[in-house]
PDB file of C-alpha atoms in Angstrom:
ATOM      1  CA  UNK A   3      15.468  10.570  34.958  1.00  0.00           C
ATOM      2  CA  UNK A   4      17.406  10.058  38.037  1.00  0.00           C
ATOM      3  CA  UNK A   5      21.024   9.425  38.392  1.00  0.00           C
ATOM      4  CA  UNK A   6      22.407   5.502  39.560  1.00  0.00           C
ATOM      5  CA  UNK A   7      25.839   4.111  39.039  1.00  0.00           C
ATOM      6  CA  UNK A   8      24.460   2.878  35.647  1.00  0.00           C
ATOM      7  CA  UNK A   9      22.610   6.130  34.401  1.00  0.00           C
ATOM      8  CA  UNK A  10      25.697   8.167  34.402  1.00  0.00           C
ATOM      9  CA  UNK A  11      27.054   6.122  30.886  1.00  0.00           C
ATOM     10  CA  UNK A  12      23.559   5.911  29.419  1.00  0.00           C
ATOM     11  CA  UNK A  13      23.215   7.324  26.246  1.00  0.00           C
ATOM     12  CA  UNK A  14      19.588   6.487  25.433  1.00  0.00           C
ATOM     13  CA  UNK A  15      18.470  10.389  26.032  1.00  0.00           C
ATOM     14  CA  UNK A  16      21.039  10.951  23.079  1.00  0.00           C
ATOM     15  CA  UNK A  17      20.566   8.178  21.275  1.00  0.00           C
ATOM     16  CA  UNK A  18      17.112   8.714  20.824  1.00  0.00           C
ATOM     17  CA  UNK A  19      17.365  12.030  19.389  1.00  0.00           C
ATOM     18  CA  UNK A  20      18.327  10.197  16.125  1.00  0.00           C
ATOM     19  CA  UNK A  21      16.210   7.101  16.247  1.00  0.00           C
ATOM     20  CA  UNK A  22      12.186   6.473  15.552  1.00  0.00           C
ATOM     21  CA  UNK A  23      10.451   6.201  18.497  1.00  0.00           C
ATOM     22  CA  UNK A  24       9.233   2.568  17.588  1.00  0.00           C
ATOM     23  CA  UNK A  25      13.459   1.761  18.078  1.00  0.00           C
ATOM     24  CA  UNK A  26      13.642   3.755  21.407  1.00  0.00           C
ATOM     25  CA  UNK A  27      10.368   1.825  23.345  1.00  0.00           C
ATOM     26  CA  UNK A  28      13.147  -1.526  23.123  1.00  0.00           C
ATOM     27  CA  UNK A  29      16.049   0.928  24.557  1.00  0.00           C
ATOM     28  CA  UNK A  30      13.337   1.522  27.235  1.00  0.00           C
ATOM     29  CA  UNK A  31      12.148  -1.742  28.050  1.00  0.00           C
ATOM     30  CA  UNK A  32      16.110  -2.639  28.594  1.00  0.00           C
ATOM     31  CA  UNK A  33      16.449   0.293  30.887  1.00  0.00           C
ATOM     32  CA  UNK A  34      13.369  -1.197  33.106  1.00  0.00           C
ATOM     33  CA  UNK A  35      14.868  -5.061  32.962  1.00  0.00           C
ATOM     34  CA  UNK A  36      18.137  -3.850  34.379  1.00  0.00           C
ATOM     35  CA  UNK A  37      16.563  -1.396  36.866  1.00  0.00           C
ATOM     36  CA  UNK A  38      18.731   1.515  35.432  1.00  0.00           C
ATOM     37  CA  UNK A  39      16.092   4.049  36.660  1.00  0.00           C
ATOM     38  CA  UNK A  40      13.144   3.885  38.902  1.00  0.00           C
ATOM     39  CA  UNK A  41      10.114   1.682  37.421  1.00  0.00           C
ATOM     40  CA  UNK A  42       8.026   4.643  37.690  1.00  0.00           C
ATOM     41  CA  UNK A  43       9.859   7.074  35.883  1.00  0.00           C
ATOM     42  CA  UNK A  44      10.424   4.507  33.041  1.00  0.00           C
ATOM     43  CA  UNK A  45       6.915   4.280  32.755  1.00  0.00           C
ATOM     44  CA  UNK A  46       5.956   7.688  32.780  1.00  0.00           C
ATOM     45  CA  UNK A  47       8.724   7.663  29.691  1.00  0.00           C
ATOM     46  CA  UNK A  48       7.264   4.841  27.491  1.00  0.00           C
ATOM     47  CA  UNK A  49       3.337   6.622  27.892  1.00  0.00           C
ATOM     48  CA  UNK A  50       5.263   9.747  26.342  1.00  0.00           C
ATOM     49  CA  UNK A  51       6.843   8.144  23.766  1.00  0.00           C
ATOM     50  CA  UNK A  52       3.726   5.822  23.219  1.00  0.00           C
ATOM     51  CA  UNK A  53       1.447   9.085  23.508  1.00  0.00           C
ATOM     52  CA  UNK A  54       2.969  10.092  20.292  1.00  0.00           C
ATOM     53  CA  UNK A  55       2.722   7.459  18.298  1.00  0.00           C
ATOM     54  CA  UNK A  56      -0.745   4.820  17.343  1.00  0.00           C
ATOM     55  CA  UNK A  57       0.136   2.724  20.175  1.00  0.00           C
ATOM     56  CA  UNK A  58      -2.768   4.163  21.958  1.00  0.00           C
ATOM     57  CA  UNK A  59      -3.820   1.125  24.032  1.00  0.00           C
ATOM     58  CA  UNK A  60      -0.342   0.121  24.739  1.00  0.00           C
ATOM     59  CA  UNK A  61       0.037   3.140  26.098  1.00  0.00           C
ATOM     60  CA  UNK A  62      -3.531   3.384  27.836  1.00  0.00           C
ATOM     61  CA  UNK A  63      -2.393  -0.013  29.943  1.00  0.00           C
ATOM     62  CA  UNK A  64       0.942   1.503  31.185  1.00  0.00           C
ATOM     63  CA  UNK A  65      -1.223   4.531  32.476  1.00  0.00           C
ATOM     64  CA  UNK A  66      -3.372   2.173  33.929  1.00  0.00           C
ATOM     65  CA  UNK A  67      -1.182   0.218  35.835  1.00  0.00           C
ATOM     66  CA  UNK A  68       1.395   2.846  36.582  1.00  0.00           C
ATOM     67  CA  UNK A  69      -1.575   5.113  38.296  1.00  0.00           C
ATOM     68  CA  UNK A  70      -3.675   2.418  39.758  1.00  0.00           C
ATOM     69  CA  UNK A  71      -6.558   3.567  37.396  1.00  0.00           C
ATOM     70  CA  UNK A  72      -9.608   1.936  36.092  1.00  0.00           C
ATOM     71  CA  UNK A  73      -9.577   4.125  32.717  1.00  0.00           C
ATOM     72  CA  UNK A  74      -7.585   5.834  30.364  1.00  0.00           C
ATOM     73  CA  UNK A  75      -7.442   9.870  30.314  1.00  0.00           C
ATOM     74  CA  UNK A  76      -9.981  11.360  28.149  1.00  0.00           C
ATOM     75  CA  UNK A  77      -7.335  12.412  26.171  1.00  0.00           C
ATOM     76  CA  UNK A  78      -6.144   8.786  25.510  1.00  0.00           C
ATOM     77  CA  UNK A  79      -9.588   7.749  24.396  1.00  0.00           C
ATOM     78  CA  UNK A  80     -10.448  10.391  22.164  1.00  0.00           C
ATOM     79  CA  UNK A  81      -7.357   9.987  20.546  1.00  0.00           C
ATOM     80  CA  UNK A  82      -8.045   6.135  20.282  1.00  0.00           C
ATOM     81  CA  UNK A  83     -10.886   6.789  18.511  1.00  0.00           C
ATOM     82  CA  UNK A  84      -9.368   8.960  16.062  1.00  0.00           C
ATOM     83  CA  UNK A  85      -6.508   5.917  15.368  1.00  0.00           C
ATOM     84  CA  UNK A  86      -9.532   3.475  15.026  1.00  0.00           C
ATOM     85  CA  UNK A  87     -11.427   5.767  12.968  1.00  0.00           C
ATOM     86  CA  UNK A  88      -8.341   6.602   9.922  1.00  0.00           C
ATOM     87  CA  UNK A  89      -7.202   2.596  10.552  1.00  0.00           C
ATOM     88  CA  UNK A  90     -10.115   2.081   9.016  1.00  0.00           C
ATOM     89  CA  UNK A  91     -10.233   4.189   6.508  1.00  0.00           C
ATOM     90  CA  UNK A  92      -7.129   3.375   5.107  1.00  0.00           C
ATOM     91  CA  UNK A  93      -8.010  -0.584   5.089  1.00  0.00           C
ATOM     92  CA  UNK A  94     -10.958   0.411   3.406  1.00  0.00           C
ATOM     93  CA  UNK A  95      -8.760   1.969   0.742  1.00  0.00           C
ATOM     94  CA  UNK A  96      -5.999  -0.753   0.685  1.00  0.00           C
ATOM     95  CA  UNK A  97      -8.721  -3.358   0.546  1.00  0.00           C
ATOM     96  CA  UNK A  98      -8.160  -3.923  -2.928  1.00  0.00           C
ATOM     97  CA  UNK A  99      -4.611  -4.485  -3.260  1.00  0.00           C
ATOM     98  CA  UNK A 100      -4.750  -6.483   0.127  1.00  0.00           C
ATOM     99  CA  UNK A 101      -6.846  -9.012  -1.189  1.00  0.00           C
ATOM    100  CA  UNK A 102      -4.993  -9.731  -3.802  1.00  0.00           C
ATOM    101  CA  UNK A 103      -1.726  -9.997  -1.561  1.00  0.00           C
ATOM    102  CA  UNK A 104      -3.680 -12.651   0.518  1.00  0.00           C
ATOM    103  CA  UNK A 105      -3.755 -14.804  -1.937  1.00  0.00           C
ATOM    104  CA  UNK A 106      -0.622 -16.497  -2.665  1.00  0.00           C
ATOM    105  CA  UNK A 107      -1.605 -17.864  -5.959  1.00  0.00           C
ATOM    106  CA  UNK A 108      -1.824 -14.560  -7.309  1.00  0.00           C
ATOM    107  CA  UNK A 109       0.887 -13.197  -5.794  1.00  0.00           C
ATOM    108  CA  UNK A 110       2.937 -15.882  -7.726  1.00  0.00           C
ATOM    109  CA  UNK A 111       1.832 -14.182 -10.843  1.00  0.00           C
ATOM    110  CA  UNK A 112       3.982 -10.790 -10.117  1.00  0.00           C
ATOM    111  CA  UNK A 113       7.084 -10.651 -11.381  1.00  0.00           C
ATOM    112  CA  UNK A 114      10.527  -8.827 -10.667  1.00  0.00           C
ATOM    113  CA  UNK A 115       8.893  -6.458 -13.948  1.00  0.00           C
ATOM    114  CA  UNK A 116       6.824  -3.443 -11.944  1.00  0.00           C
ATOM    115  CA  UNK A 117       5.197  -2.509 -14.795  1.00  0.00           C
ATOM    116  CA  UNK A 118       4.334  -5.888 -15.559  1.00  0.00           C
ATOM    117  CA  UNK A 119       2.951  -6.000 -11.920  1.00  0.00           C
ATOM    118  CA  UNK A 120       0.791  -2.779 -12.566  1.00  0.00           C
ATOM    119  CA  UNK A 121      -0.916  -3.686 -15.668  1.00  0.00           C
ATOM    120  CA  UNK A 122      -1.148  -7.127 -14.296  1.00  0.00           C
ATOM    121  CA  UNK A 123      -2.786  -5.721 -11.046  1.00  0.00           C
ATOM    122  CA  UNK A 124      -5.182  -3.351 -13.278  1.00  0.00           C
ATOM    123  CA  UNK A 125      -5.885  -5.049 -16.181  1.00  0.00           C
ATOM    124  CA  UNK A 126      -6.698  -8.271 -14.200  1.00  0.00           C
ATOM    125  CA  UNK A 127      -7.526  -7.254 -10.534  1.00  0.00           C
ATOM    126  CA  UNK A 128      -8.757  -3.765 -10.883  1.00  0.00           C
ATOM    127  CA  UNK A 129      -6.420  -2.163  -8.962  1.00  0.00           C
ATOM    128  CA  UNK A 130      -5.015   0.805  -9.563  1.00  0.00           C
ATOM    129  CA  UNK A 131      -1.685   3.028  -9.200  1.00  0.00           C
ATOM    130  CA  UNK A 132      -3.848   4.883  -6.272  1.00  0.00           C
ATOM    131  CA  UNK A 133      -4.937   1.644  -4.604  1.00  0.00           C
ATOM    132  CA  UNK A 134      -1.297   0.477  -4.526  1.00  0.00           C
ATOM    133  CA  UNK A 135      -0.126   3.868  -3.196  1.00  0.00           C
ATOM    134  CA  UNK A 136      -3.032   3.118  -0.162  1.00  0.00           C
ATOM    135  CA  UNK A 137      -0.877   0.457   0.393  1.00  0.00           C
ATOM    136  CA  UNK A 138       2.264   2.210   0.950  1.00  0.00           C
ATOM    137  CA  UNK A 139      -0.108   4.652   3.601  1.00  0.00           C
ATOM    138  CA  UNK A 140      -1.542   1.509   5.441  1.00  0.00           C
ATOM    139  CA  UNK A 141       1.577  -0.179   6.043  1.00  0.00           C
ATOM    140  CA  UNK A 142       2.819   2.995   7.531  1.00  0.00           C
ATOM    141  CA  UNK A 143      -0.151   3.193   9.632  1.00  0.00           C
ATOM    142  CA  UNK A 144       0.635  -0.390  10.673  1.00  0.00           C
ATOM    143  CA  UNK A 145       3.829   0.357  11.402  1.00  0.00           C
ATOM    144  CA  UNK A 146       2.670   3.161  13.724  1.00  0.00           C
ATOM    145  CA  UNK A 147       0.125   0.963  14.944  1.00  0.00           C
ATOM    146  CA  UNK A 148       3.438  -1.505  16.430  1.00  0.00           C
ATOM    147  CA  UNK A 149       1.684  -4.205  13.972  1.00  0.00           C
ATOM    148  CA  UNK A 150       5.074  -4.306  12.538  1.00  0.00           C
ATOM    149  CA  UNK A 151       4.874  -7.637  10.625  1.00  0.00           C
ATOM    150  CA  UNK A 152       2.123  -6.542   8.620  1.00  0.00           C
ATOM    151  CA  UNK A 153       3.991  -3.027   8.122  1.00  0.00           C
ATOM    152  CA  UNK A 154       6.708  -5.588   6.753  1.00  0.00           C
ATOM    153  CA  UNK A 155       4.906  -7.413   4.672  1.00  0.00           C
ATOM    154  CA  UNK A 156       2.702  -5.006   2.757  1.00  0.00           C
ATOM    155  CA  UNK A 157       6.055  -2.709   2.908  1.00  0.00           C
ATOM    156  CA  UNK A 158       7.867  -5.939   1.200  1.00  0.00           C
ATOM    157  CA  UNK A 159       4.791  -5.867  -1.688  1.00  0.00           C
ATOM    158  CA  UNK A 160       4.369  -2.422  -2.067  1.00  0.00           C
ATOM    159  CA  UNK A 161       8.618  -2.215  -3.178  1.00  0.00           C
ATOM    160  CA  UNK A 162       7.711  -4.755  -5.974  1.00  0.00           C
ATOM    161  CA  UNK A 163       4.933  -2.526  -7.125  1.00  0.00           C
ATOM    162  CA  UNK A 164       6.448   0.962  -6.674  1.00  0.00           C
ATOM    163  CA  UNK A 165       7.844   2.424  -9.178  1.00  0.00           C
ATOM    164  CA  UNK A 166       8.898   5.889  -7.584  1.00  0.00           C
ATOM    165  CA  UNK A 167      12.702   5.487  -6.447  1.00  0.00           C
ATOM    166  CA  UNK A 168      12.420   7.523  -3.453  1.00  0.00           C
ATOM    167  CA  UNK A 169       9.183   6.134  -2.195  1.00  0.00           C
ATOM    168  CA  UNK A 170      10.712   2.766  -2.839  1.00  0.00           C
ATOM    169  CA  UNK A 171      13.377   3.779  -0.459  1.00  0.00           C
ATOM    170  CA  UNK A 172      11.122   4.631   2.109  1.00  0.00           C
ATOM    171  CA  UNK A 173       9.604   1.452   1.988  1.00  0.00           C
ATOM    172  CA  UNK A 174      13.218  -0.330   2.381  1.00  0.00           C
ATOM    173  CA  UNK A 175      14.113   1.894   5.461  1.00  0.00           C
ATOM    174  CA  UNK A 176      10.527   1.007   6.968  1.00  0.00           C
ATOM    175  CA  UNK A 177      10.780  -2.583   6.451  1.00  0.00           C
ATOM    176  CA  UNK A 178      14.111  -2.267   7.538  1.00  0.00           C
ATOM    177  CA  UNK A 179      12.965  -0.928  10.989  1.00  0.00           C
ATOM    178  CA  UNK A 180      10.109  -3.530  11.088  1.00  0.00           C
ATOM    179  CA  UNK A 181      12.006  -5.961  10.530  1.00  0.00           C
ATOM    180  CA  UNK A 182      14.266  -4.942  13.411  1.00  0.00           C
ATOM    181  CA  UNK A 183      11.783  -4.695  15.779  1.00  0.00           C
ATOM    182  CA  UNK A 184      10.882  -8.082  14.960  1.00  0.00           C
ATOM    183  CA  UNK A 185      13.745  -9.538  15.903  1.00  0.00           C
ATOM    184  CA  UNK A 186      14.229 -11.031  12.745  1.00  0.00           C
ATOM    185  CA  UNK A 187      17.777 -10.244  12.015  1.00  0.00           C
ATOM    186  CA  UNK A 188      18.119 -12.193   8.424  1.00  0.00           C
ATOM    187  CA  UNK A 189      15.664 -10.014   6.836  1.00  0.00           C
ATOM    188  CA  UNK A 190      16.766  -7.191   8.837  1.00  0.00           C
ATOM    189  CA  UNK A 191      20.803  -8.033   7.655  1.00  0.00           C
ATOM    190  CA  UNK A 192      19.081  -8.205   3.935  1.00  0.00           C
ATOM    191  CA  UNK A 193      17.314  -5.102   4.008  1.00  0.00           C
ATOM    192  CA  UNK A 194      20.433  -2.940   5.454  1.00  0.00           C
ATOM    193  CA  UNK A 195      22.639  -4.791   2.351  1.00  0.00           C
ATOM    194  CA  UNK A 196      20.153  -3.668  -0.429  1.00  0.00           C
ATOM    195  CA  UNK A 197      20.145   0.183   1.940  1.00  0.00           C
ATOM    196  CA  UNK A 198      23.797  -0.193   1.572  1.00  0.00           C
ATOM    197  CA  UNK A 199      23.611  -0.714  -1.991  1.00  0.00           C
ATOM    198  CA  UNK A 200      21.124   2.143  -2.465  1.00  0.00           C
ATOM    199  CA  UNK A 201      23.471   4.414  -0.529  1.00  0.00           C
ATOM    200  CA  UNK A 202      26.537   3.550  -2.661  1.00  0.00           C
TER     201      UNK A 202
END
């Protein structure tokens, strides 16, 4: 990127090193609202970090309006279709346990108990350990998606089902993120206590 008065004490470039790349597209957008850099080479930035994530249309639109073009690279488009393709083949496997967490009176039936969740889910609802670890793998996808209050949501559910500690944790730090970019800072401040208490 080129150099202005302001560029010389940004530390995005470094910064982003240690960050997802869902946190470094607001870092970006900040850059292009106070004109840091050129527009252009801001954009060209956000279609490479969009490029590698499932925010293939997002992405597609910047190339689009950044190049004066009518369509997407091929490369964009196939690569769309692959997104569209698995995002539907892991709703198809989540379906299940997504139903069920659409309806709030059910949902009012799980308790602070996992185990009492699971056999409630199984023995009640048919769903299974797999179906709830679909779950964890479609709110991921979400996530990757930038459909980050679902991601939040089923990554909210799928801690009070989960009974693996370190996948558990990986839910937290994903909701935590979600809930970041968001905006919404009193579930993000809750999610950073419980990491805090995890950590300690």
């Amino acid at each position: 990127m080129a150099s202005s008065d302001a560029s010389r004490y940004d530390l995005t470039s470094e910064l982003g090193k240690h960050l997802d790349r869902h946190l470094v597209f607001p870092l970006l957008e900040f850059l292009q609202m106070r004109k840091v850099y050129p527009e252009g080479e801001i954009l060209e930035a956000k279609i490479e970090l969009l490029s590698k994530t499932n925010m293939i249309d997002f992405a597609a639109d910047i190339y689009k309006s950044l190049h004066g073009a009518k369509e997407a690279p091929a490369e964009m488009t196939k690569r769309r279709e692959e997104v569209i393709s698995n995002l539907q083949e892991l709703q198809q496997k989540a379906a299940k346990v997504v139903a069920f967490l659409s309806n709030p009176a059910l949902v009012k039936q799980l308790r602070s108990d996992k185990s009492y969740n699971l056999a409630l889910l199984r023995d009640e609802h048919g769903v299974g350990a797999e179906d709830v670890e679909s779950l964890f793998a479609y709110a991921k996808f979400q996530f990757e998606c930038g459909n980050y209050s679902a991601a939040a949501e089923f990554l909210y559910h799928y801690r009070s089902l989960c009974t693996n500690a370190e996948k558990g944790a990986a839910a937290l730090w994903g909701k935590f993120a979600s809930d970041i970019l968001r905006q919404d800072w009193d579930a993000a401040v809750e999610d950073m206590t419980r990491l805090k208490d995890a950590v300690e």
